Amino acid sequence: MTQPHAAIAENPKKEARTANWVAFIICTALVFDGYDLVIYGTVLPGLLADPSQIGAFDTVAAGLLGSWALIGVLVGSLICGAVGDFFGRRRLMLLGIAWFSVGMFVTAFATSVTAFGALRFVTGLGLGVVIATAGATMAEFAPAGRRQFYNAIVYSGVPAGGVLASILGILLLNDIGWRGLFMIGALPLVLLVPIAWFKLPESPRWLLARGREQEAQAASHRTGVPLIEERVIQQVGTAPQKTGFAAVFSRQFAVPSILLGLMSFCGLLLTYGLNTWLPKIMEGYGYGRTYSLFFPLALNLGAVAGGLLLSRLADKGGPQRVIASTFVLATISLVLMTFSFPLPLLFTFIAFAGVGTLGTQVLIYGFQSNYYTTNARAAGVAWCASVGRFGGILGPIIGGWLAAAGIGGATAFYIYGAVALVGAVVTVLVPRQRKLEEAEHKVEEIVEGRTRDSIPSEQLR
């Protein structure tokens, strides 16, 4: 029997090739988001110990300093949400990659705490644009039936970047210092932007949603991306009449948007809190500074492997239950990390915690990207990312407060575990997208020939 998606795709091979290029470009960009996230935690012990680098600062200031990039991401995401559904995916992605690359390079020359924090904020602006655009873009190019998997590939770039930062920190920190590690973060400007310029197309679905019919059909022909689903969504009335943030807070999406934002809040609080403070927490358990760098490596490796594996389950059975389950897994793993287990078992629990924290956030991005219709997608993802950044900002600050108060690592793990449990509850409460399910069912009927007359034949492509 012909698979439904194969029947609606004008050229499945061309569509798959386009999706693979888009996934590669976005994933590589997000690798450097993850790199930026973890590299600060990697170099933080050295900056605290050596005031000659950017000046003297304490652990509370370190938590605040770690949050400046996240504040920039928050602002960048909100700006992207305001304009992304009007200006398209391609231009914003190119701008965001170039912006954060330059920001990371210039940060390497900071000589004061103030300058370092300001440049981290500037870098975050570009990262926010990339993060908010990434999910919307991939959702519109990924083949139907594989969208969670493609989103997992894309957003696995974040923990993969964490792995890269951990490895380079272990291998190169003593040789090139923290400044050299930040310069590495500028590589996308010279390596990725030229590829993206030629290989990242504008979304045919976005063009159609904006009423640019001829351009949408031409883009569909070039990329192999079918437009039938977008046409059915418009015909069924699935999408709200408004665009951007106005659509996100329409009657259809308002309550889900709040809950989806809270999911990201919990996921990113865990992600940024653990990546910033895990090396320092493990030092408190008696592990040396160099040795403790292996713990973020285990955390991020677990997230990459777990996110990709679980995305296949999410495509088959829906992402909601999978995400709720991985949040619970995070709670259990974080509690177990407080016990004095043998080192191999401890690394196992840290890897499972990675699945339940960073891996969960990978699945959350995919869930959010596909929950919204095209005319609200960039704004919806940006809204969720922005609410999430408040959690990301709070995560390092909580770690800083606990460290300054001399409170042990067990308390930090319990707090983060409780946040994961809240995330599971919020996930369960997100209502189903019944209108979108109705549109998907109608697409299947059209493919099977039962309602083919409902859409003119020339528009089935």
Tab-separated table of C-alpha atoms in Angstrom:
chain	number	residue	atom	x	y	z
A	1	MET	CA	0.000	0.000	0.000
A	2	THR	CA	1.305	3.466	-0.851
A	3	GLN	CA	2.316	5.463	2.192
A	4	PRO	CA	0.126	8.588	2.616
A	5	HIS	CA	3.023	11.010	2.566
A	6	ALA	CA	4.553	9.460	-0.537
A	7	ALA	CA	1.244	10.047	-2.265
A	8	ILE	CA	1.030	13.744	-1.420
A	9	ALA	CA	4.682	14.613	-2.046
A	10	GLU	CA	5.316	15.840	-5.598
A	11	ASN	CA	8.871	14.498	-5.462
A	12	PRO	CA	9.642	12.545	-2.265
A	13	LYS	CA	13.360	12.217	-3.034
A	14	LYS	CA	13.706	15.921	-3.709
A	15	GLU	CA	11.745	16.701	-0.545
A	16	ALA	CA	13.964	14.411	1.524
A	17	ARG	CA	17.111	15.966	0.047
A	18	THR	CA	15.853	19.457	0.876
A	19	ALA	CA	14.876	18.413	4.404
A	20	ASN	CA	18.314	16.892	4.958
A	21	TRP	CA	20.087	20.092	3.913
A	22	VAL	CA	17.807	22.218	6.076
A	23	ALA	CA	18.334	19.877	9.033
A	24	PHE	CA	22.111	19.940	8.555
A	25	ILE	CA	22.270	23.740	8.455
A	26	ILE	CA	19.997	24.304	11.442
A	27	CYS	CA	21.525	21.500	13.492
A	28	THR	CA	25.031	22.863	12.903
A	29	ALA	CA	23.885	26.326	13.966
A	30	LEU	CA	22.387	24.876	17.145
A	31	VAL	CA	25.583	22.933	17.841
A	32	PHE	CA	27.140	26.313	18.503
A	33	ASP	CA	24.207	27.325	20.697
A	34	GLY	CA	25.008	24.273	22.820
A	35	TYR	CA	28.690	25.085	22.586
A	36	ASP	CA	28.030	28.587	23.884
A	37	LEU	CA	25.880	27.175	26.692
A	38	VAL	CA	28.456	24.695	28.005
A	39	ILE	CA	31.675	26.567	27.293
A	40	TYR	CA	30.842	29.136	29.957
A	41	GLY	CA	30.414	26.428	32.581
A	42	THR	CA	33.638	24.825	31.343
A	43	VAL	CA	35.764	27.965	31.728
A	44	LEU	CA	33.945	29.312	34.807
A	45	PRO	CA	36.132	27.597	37.474
A	46	GLY	CA	39.229	29.081	35.855
A	47	LEU	CA	37.743	32.577	35.619
A	48	LEU	CA	36.726	32.428	39.295
A	49	ALA	CA	40.187	31.259	40.331
A	50	ASP	CA	42.181	33.794	38.252
A	51	PRO	CA	41.100	37.469	38.632
A	52	SER	CA	43.698	38.523	36.044
A	53	GLN	CA	41.469	37.229	33.235
A	54	ILE	CA	38.395	39.513	33.395
A	55	GLY	CA	38.531	40.668	37.026
A	56	ALA	CA	37.444	39.271	40.372
A	57	PHE	CA	33.872	38.081	40.924
A	58	ASP	CA	32.136	35.673	43.312
A	59	THR	CA	29.784	32.738	42.719
A	60	VAL	CA	26.643	34.890	42.904
A	61	ALA	CA	28.053	37.197	40.223
A	62	ALA	CA	29.042	34.097	38.229
A	63	GLY	CA	25.418	32.947	38.169
A	64	LEU	CA	24.255	36.389	37.054
A	65	LEU	CA	27.030	36.587	34.477
A	66	GLY	CA	25.963	33.216	33.083
A	67	SER	CA	22.458	34.573	32.677
A	68	TRP	CA	23.375	37.570	30.535
A	69	ALA	CA	23.595	35.473	27.383
A	70	LEU	CA	20.204	33.995	28.223
A	71	ILE	CA	18.683	37.439	28.649
A	72	GLY	CA	20.009	38.212	25.175
A	73	VAL	CA	18.440	35.003	23.871
A	74	LEU	CA	15.160	36.032	25.478
A	75	VAL	CA	15.196	39.442	23.781
A	76	GLY	CA	16.319	37.954	20.453
A	77	SER	CA	13.554	35.346	20.575
A	78	LEU	CA	10.888	37.968	21.274
A	79	ILE	CA	12.107	40.143	18.414
A	80	CYS	CA	12.105	37.123	16.125
A	81	GLY	CA	8.604	36.187	17.240
A	82	ALA	CA	7.368	39.671	16.428
A	83	VAL	CA	8.741	39.668	12.892
A	84	GLY	CA	9.392	36.016	11.992
A	85	ASP	CA	5.929	35.237	10.622
A	86	PHE	CA	6.097	38.393	8.483
A	87	PHE	CA	9.699	38.314	7.166
A	88	GLY	CA	10.197	34.594	6.592
A	89	ARG	CA	12.533	31.899	7.811
A	90	ARG	CA	15.603	32.126	5.565
A	91	ARG	CA	16.615	35.748	6.167
A	92	LEU	CA	16.286	35.506	9.938
A	93	MET	CA	18.276	32.275	10.103
A	94	LEU	CA	21.150	33.767	8.085
A	95	LEU	CA	21.119	36.922	10.215
A	96	GLY	CA	21.072	34.982	13.490
A	97	ILE	CA	24.001	32.713	12.552
A	98	ALA	CA	26.183	35.629	11.462
A	99	TRP	CA	25.259	37.701	14.526
A	100	PHE	CA	26.092	35.149	17.219
A	101	SER	CA	29.324	34.136	15.441
A	102	VAL	CA	30.620	37.695	15.544
A	103	GLY	CA	29.430	38.009	19.149
A	104	MET	CA	31.402	34.957	20.318
A	105	PHE	CA	34.538	36.139	18.528
A	106	VAL	CA	34.421	39.600	20.082
A	107	THR	CA	33.703	38.112	23.545
A	108	ALA	CA	37.124	36.457	23.397
A	109	PHE	CA	38.690	39.919	23.711
A	110	ALA	CA	36.775	40.991	26.837
A	111	THR	CA	39.011	42.284	29.639
A	112	SER	CA	36.437	43.085	32.333
A	113	VAL	CA	33.436	41.436	33.931
A	114	THR	CA	31.184	44.204	32.574
A	115	ALA	CA	32.451	43.825	29.001
A	116	PHE	CA	32.214	40.046	29.199
A	117	GLY	CA	28.603	40.205	30.388
A	118	ALA	CA	27.630	42.805	27.768
A	119	LEU	CA	29.134	40.776	24.946
A	120	ARG	CA	27.446	37.625	26.214
A	121	PHE	CA	24.155	39.537	25.970
A	122	VAL	CA	24.936	40.623	22.384
A	123	THR	CA	25.815	37.048	21.437
A	124	GLY	CA	22.550	35.868	22.975
A	125	LEU	CA	20.538	38.148	20.674
A	126	GLY	CA	21.733	36.189	17.642
A	127	LEU	CA	21.276	32.856	19.361
A	128	GLY	CA	17.696	33.832	20.235
A	129	VAL	CA	16.894	34.500	16.585
A	130	VAL	CA	18.348	31.138	15.543
A	131	ILE	CA	16.554	29.177	18.276
A	132	ALA	CA	13.183	30.798	17.574
A	133	THR	CA	13.509	30.337	13.806
A	134	ALA	CA	14.928	26.806	13.881
A	135	GLY	CA	11.815	24.945	14.997
A	136	ALA	CA	9.477	26.848	12.694
A	137	THR	CA	11.750	26.247	9.714
A	138	MET	CA	12.294	22.529	10.292
A	139	ALA	CA	8.595	21.912	10.936
A	140	GLU	CA	7.811	23.291	7.467
A	141	PHE	CA	10.407	21.200	5.621
A	142	ALA	CA	10.280	17.883	7.518
A	143	PRO	CA	8.326	15.124	5.754
A	144	ALA	CA	5.025	14.216	7.386
A	145	GLY	CA	5.307	11.284	9.764
A	146	ARG	CA	8.933	12.092	10.569
A	147	ARG	CA	8.653	15.584	12.005
A	148	GLN	CA	9.523	14.699	15.597
A	149	PHE	CA	12.574	12.796	14.342
A	150	TYR	CA	13.784	15.697	12.194
A	151	ASN	CA	13.194	18.154	15.011
A	152	ALA	CA	15.129	15.837	17.329
A	153	ILE	CA	18.019	15.784	14.863
A	154	VAL	CA	17.990	19.572	14.665
A	155	TYR	CA	17.693	20.270	18.380
A	156	SER	CA	20.111	17.497	19.292
A	157	GLY	CA	22.610	20.006	17.986
A	158	VAL	CA	22.304	21.778	21.352
A	159	PRO	CA	23.520	18.877	23.528
A	160	ALA	CA	25.931	17.862	20.760
A	161	GLY	CA	27.422	21.335	21.079
A	162	GLY	CA	27.682	20.672	24.799
A	163	VAL	CA	29.627	17.499	24.039
A	164	LEU	CA	31.906	19.475	21.701
A	165	ALA	CA	32.506	22.145	24.343
A	166	SER	CA	33.268	19.535	26.989
A	167	ILE	CA	35.741	17.675	24.758
A	168	LEU	CA	37.489	20.836	23.568
A	169	GLY	CA	37.594	22.102	27.149
A	170	ILE	CA	39.298	18.903	28.269
A	171	LEU	CA	41.745	18.888	25.349
A	172	LEU	CA	42.467	22.562	24.699
A	173	LEU	CA	41.701	24.694	27.761
A	174	ASN	CA	45.252	24.533	29.091
A	175	ASP	CA	46.741	25.226	25.644
A	176	ILE	CA	44.569	27.982	24.118
A	177	GLY	CA	42.785	29.260	27.231
A	178	TRP	CA	39.205	30.445	27.506
A	179	ARG	CA	39.714	33.102	24.829
A	180	GLY	CA	40.706	30.515	22.239
A	181	LEU	CA	37.682	28.399	23.111
A	182	PHE	CA	35.381	31.378	22.519
A	183	MET	CA	37.043	32.103	19.172
A	184	ILE	CA	36.149	28.580	18.048
A	185	GLY	CA	32.514	29.623	18.494
A	186	ALA	CA	32.903	32.064	15.589
A	187	LEU	CA	33.504	29.314	13.010
A	188	PRO	CA	29.894	29.320	11.662
A	189	LEU	CA	30.490	32.766	10.151
A	190	VAL	CA	33.099	31.406	7.735
A	191	LEU	CA	31.956	27.783	7.412
A	192	LEU	CA	28.168	27.679	7.760
A	193	VAL	CA	26.838	31.005	6.440
A	194	PRO	CA	28.139	30.375	2.869
A	195	ILE	CA	26.505	26.927	2.816
A	196	ALA	CA	23.239	28.302	4.204
A	197	TRP	CA	23.216	31.089	1.615
A	198	PHE	CA	23.055	28.564	-1.226
A	199	LYS	CA	21.290	25.587	0.382
A	200	LEU	CA	18.673	27.053	2.748
A	201	PRO	CA	15.490	27.885	0.770
A	202	GLU	CA	12.514	29.909	1.870
A	203	SER	CA	9.630	27.813	3.188
A	204	PRO	CA	6.950	27.119	0.533
A	205	ARG	CA	4.363	26.709	3.308
A	206	TRP	CA	5.244	30.127	4.733
A	207	LEU	CA	5.002	31.704	1.269
A	208	LEU	CA	1.552	30.163	0.788
A	209	ALA	CA	0.400	31.293	4.228
A	210	ARG	CA	1.425	34.830	3.285
A	211	GLY	CA	-0.679	34.649	0.106
A	212	ARG	CA	2.324	34.507	-2.253
A	213	GLU	CA	0.787	31.759	-4.407
A	214	GLN	CA	3.122	31.760	-7.417
A	215	GLU	CA	6.270	31.962	-5.302
A	216	ALA	CA	4.951	29.143	-3.097
A	217	GLN	CA	4.304	26.876	-6.084
A	218	ALA	CA	7.736	27.629	-7.536
A	219	ALA	CA	9.402	26.936	-4.199
A	220	SER	CA	7.395	23.729	-3.837
A	221	HIS	CA	8.614	22.571	-7.235
A	222	ARG	CA	12.263	23.391	-6.398
A	223	THR	CA	12.234	21.782	-2.967
A	224	GLY	CA	9.743	18.942	-3.413
A	225	VAL	CA	7.794	20.155	-0.362
A	226	PRO	CA	4.047	19.534	-0.949
A	227	LEU	CA	1.522	22.262	-0.228
A	228	ILE	CA	-1.576	20.104	0.162
A	229	GLU	CA	-1.469	20.075	3.968
A	230	GLU	CA	-1.218	23.859	4.144
A	231	ARG	CA	-4.109	24.223	1.683
A	232	VAL	CA	-6.294	21.860	3.718
A	233	ILE	CA	-5.448	23.737	6.924
A	234	GLN	CA	-6.600	26.958	5.270
A	235	GLN	CA	-9.748	25.331	3.856
A	236	VAL	CA	-10.779	23.602	7.091
A	237	GLY	CA	-10.232	26.808	9.038
A	238	THR	CA	-7.634	25.262	11.329
A	239	ALA	CA	-5.486	28.371	11.461
A	240	PRO	CA	-6.611	31.534	13.277
A	241	GLN	CA	-7.186	34.554	11.049
A	242	LYS	CA	-4.502	36.557	12.840
A	243	THR	CA	-0.748	36.247	12.393
A	244	GLY	CA	2.218	36.278	14.758
A	245	PHE	CA	1.735	36.923	18.471
A	246	ALA	CA	-1.903	37.885	17.856
A	247	ALA	CA	-2.505	34.307	16.632
A	248	VAL	CA	-0.517	32.800	19.497
A	249	PHE	CA	-2.835	34.461	22.014
A	250	SER	CA	-6.047	33.913	20.068
A	251	ARG	CA	-8.798	31.826	21.657
A	252	GLN	CA	-7.473	28.741	19.848
A	253	PHE	CA	-3.920	28.917	21.193
A	254	ALA	CA	-3.946	31.071	24.349
A	255	VAL	CA	-4.174	28.353	27.045
A	256	PRO	CA	-1.914	25.879	25.229
A	257	SER	CA	0.655	28.660	24.707
A	258	ILE	CA	0.855	29.268	28.463
A	259	LEU	CA	1.312	25.558	29.174
A	260	LEU	CA	3.806	25.047	26.337
A	261	GLY	CA	5.781	28.033	27.618
A	262	LEU	CA	5.872	26.517	31.105
A	263	MET	CA	7.180	23.263	29.631
A	264	SER	CA	10.103	25.164	28.137
A	265	PHE	CA	10.563	27.066	31.395
A	266	CYS	CA	11.091	23.812	33.275
A	267	GLY	CA	13.190	22.209	30.540
A	268	LEU	CA	15.557	25.144	30.098
A	269	LEU	CA	15.906	25.804	33.838
A	270	LEU	CA	17.205	22.250	34.116
A	271	THR	CA	19.327	22.495	30.973
A	272	TYR	CA	21.131	25.714	31.844
A	273	GLY	CA	21.285	25.111	35.582
A	274	LEU	CA	22.957	21.720	35.236
A	275	ASN	CA	25.282	22.666	32.381
A	276	THR	CA	26.490	25.750	34.242
A	277	TRP	CA	26.934	24.231	37.693
A	278	LEU	CA	27.399	20.473	37.292
A	279	PRO	CA	31.231	20.667	37.175
A	280	LYS	CA	31.242	22.870	40.293
A	281	ILE	CA	28.707	20.676	42.126
A	282	MET	CA	30.752	17.578	41.401
A	283	GLU	CA	33.868	19.313	42.714
A	284	GLY	CA	31.956	19.524	46.005
A	285	TYR	CA	31.653	15.742	45.940
A	286	GLY	CA	35.435	15.473	45.828
A	287	TYR	CA	36.038	15.215	42.084
A	288	GLY	CA	38.897	17.349	40.771
A	289	ARG	CA	38.402	20.219	38.349
A	290	THR	CA	39.702	18.418	35.251
A	291	TYR	CA	37.908	15.208	36.133
A	292	SER	CA	34.629	17.001	36.777
A	293	LEU	CA	34.558	18.188	33.147
A	294	PHE	CA	33.616	14.638	32.153
A	295	PHE	CA	30.245	14.969	33.894
A	296	PRO	CA	28.778	17.525	31.410
A	297	LEU	CA	30.091	15.253	28.670
A	298	ALA	CA	28.038	12.332	30.039
A	299	LEU	CA	25.023	14.608	30.526
A	300	ASN	CA	25.053	15.814	26.922
A	301	LEU	CA	25.873	12.438	25.364
A	302	GLY	CA	22.849	10.993	27.150
A	303	ALA	CA	20.722	13.849	25.828
A	304	VAL	CA	21.788	13.345	22.201
A	305	ALA	CA	21.256	9.574	22.196
A	306	GLY	CA	18.047	9.718	24.221
A	307	GLY	CA	16.510	12.569	22.242
A	308	LEU	CA	17.015	10.815	18.895
A	309	LEU	CA	15.751	7.462	20.150
A	310	LEU	CA	12.681	8.856	21.873
A	311	SER	CA	11.760	11.044	18.897
A	312	ARG	CA	10.891	7.904	16.939
A	313	LEU	CA	8.490	6.905	19.706
A	314	ALA	CA	7.067	10.439	19.643
A	315	ASP	CA	6.413	10.207	15.884
A	316	LYS	CA	4.559	6.932	16.328
A	317	GLY	CA	2.572	7.541	19.506
A	318	GLY	CA	2.632	11.309	19.955
A	319	PRO	CA	5.175	13.420	21.853
A	320	GLN	CA	3.096	14.383	24.884
A	321	ARG	CA	3.309	11.152	26.874
A	322	VAL	CA	6.950	10.662	25.927
A	323	ILE	CA	7.885	14.129	27.225
A	324	ALA	CA	5.967	13.639	30.485
A	325	SER	CA	7.780	10.321	30.997
A	326	THR	CA	11.235	11.785	30.380
A	327	PHE	CA	10.571	14.601	32.848
A	328	VAL	CA	9.816	11.923	35.466
A	329	LEU	CA	13.008	10.105	34.437
A	330	ALA	CA	14.926	13.335	35.147
A	331	THR	CA	13.469	13.555	38.648
A	332	ILE	CA	14.436	9.967	39.483
A	333	SER	CA	17.945	10.312	38.019
A	334	LEU	CA	18.699	13.588	39.821
A	335	VAL	CA	17.664	12.100	43.169
A	336	LEU	CA	19.828	9.022	42.569
A	337	MET	CA	22.830	11.257	41.823
A	338	THR	CA	22.875	12.335	45.482
A	339	PHE	CA	23.873	8.847	46.656
A	340	SER	CA	27.430	7.527	46.860
A	341	PHE	CA	27.256	5.078	43.991
A	342	PRO	CA	30.333	3.668	42.198
A	343	LEU	CA	31.622	5.976	39.481
A	344	PRO	CA	30.338	3.963	36.459
A	345	LEU	CA	26.841	3.917	37.960
A	346	LEU	CA	27.063	7.639	38.711
A	347	PHE	CA	27.923	8.349	35.074
A	348	THR	CA	24.915	6.244	34.049
A	349	PHE	CA	22.585	8.297	36.228
A	350	ILE	CA	24.061	11.519	34.844
A	351	ALA	CA	23.450	10.255	31.281
A	352	PHE	CA	19.837	9.416	32.166
A	353	ALA	CA	19.504	12.868	33.713
A	354	GLY	CA	20.700	14.220	30.363
A	355	VAL	CA	17.910	12.309	28.614
A	356	GLY	CA	15.371	13.720	31.071
A	357	THR	CA	16.588	17.331	30.925
A	358	LEU	CA	18.329	18.306	27.679
A	359	GLY	CA	16.810	15.355	25.805
A	360	THR	CA	13.362	16.347	27.024
A	361	GLN	CA	13.879	19.911	25.843
A	362	VAL	CA	14.765	18.565	22.389
A	363	LEU	CA	11.379	16.810	22.268
A	364	ILE	CA	9.629	19.894	23.657
A	365	TYR	CA	10.919	22.028	20.791
A	366	GLY	CA	9.542	19.512	18.285
A	367	PHE	CA	6.181	19.351	20.069
A	368	GLN	CA	5.875	23.141	20.110
A	369	SER	CA	6.971	23.595	16.490
A	370	ASN	CA	4.294	21.247	15.204
A	371	TYR	CA	1.544	22.392	17.578
A	372	TYR	CA	1.097	25.787	15.892
A	373	THR	CA	-0.169	26.514	12.390
A	374	THR	CA	2.141	28.190	9.859
A	375	ASN	CA	0.864	31.735	10.426
A	376	ALA	CA	1.572	31.430	14.166
A	377	ARG	CA	4.538	29.057	14.150
A	378	ALA	CA	7.497	31.436	14.411
A	379	ALA	CA	5.743	33.551	17.028
A	380	GLY	CA	4.593	30.454	18.927
A	381	VAL	CA	8.053	28.912	19.037
A	382	ALA	CA	9.525	32.305	19.939
A	383	TRP	CA	7.007	32.735	22.770
A	384	CYS	CA	7.794	29.297	24.171
A	385	ALA	CA	11.528	29.879	23.817
A	386	SER	CA	11.214	33.258	25.535
A	387	VAL	CA	9.277	31.899	28.503
A	388	GLY	CA	11.785	29.081	28.589
A	389	ARG	CA	14.655	31.547	28.774
A	390	PHE	CA	13.306	32.851	32.051
A	391	GLY	CA	13.882	29.331	33.316
A	392	GLY	CA	17.277	29.334	31.640
A	393	ILE	CA	18.135	32.594	33.367
A	394	LEU	CA	16.919	31.310	36.718
A	395	GLY	CA	18.753	27.964	36.496
A	396	PRO	CA	22.319	29.351	36.787
A	397	ILE	CA	21.188	31.924	39.368
A	398	ILE	CA	19.757	29.187	41.614
A	399	GLY	CA	23.063	27.333	41.402
A	400	GLY	CA	24.936	30.526	42.268
A	401	TRP	CA	22.757	31.226	45.293
A	402	LEU	CA	23.193	27.686	46.595
A	403	ALA	CA	26.952	27.790	46.061
A	404	ALA	CA	27.251	31.164	47.805
A	405	ALA	CA	25.209	29.872	50.754
A	406	GLY	CA	27.461	26.839	51.066
A	407	ILE	CA	24.520	24.493	50.508
A	408	GLY	CA	25.527	21.047	49.292
A	409	GLY	CA	25.008	19.607	45.838
A	410	ALA	CA	22.269	17.266	47.069
A	411	THR	CA	19.943	20.230	47.677
A	412	ALA	CA	20.572	21.512	44.143
A	413	PHE	CA	19.728	18.107	42.696
A	414	TYR	CA	16.519	17.931	44.752
A	415	ILE	CA	15.449	21.385	43.567
A	416	TYR	CA	16.138	20.543	39.936
A	417	GLY	CA	14.321	17.212	40.375
A	418	ALA	CA	11.237	19.002	41.703
A	419	VAL	CA	11.271	21.323	38.672
A	420	ALA	CA	11.316	18.262	36.381
A	421	LEU	CA	8.286	16.856	38.194
A	422	VAL	CA	6.403	20.133	37.676
A	423	GLY	CA	7.321	19.917	33.979
A	424	ALA	CA	5.727	16.471	33.749
A	425	VAL	CA	2.461	17.729	35.256
A	426	VAL	CA	2.315	20.756	32.936
A	427	THR	CA	2.945	18.539	29.899
A	428	VAL	CA	-0.002	16.300	30.700
A	429	LEU	CA	-2.300	19.348	30.908
A	430	VAL	CA	-1.630	20.622	27.335
A	431	PRO	CA	-4.907	20.176	25.346
A	432	ARG	CA	-4.963	18.250	22.082
A	433	GLN	CA	-4.950	20.196	18.800
A	434	ARG	CA	-8.252	18.810	17.538
A	435	LYS	CA	-8.582	21.194	14.579
A	436	LEU	CA	-5.144	20.217	13.289
A	437	GLU	CA	-5.987	16.541	13.774
A	438	GLU	CA	-9.131	17.128	11.677
A	439	ALA	CA	-7.023	18.684	8.918
A	440	GLU	CA	-4.558	15.781	8.980
A	441	HIS	CA	-7.445	13.321	8.735
A	442	LYS	CA	-8.807	15.186	5.725
A	443	VAL	CA	-5.391	15.065	4.036
A	444	GLU	CA	-5.428	11.281	4.476
A	445	GLU	CA	-8.915	11.125	2.942
A	446	ILE	CA	-7.781	13.189	-0.042
A	447	VAL	CA	-4.752	10.956	-0.520
A	448	GLU	CA	-7.004	7.887	-0.463
A	449	GLY	CA	-9.284	9.490	-3.040
A	450	ARG	CA	-12.374	9.781	-0.851
A	451	THR	CA	-12.666	13.582	-0.940
A	452	ARG	CA	-10.456	14.492	-3.891
A	453	ASP	CA	-13.131	16.787	-5.323
A	454	SER	CA	-12.962	19.063	-2.279
A	455	ILE	CA	-9.775	20.692	-3.585
A	456	PRO	CA	-9.084	21.526	-7.222
A	457	SER	CA	-6.701	18.990	-8.752
A	458	GLU	CA	-4.128	21.641	-9.699
A	459	GLN	CA	-3.852	22.584	-6.013
A	460	LEU	CA	-3.126	19.083	-4.738
A	461	ARG	CA	0.604	19.625	-5.217
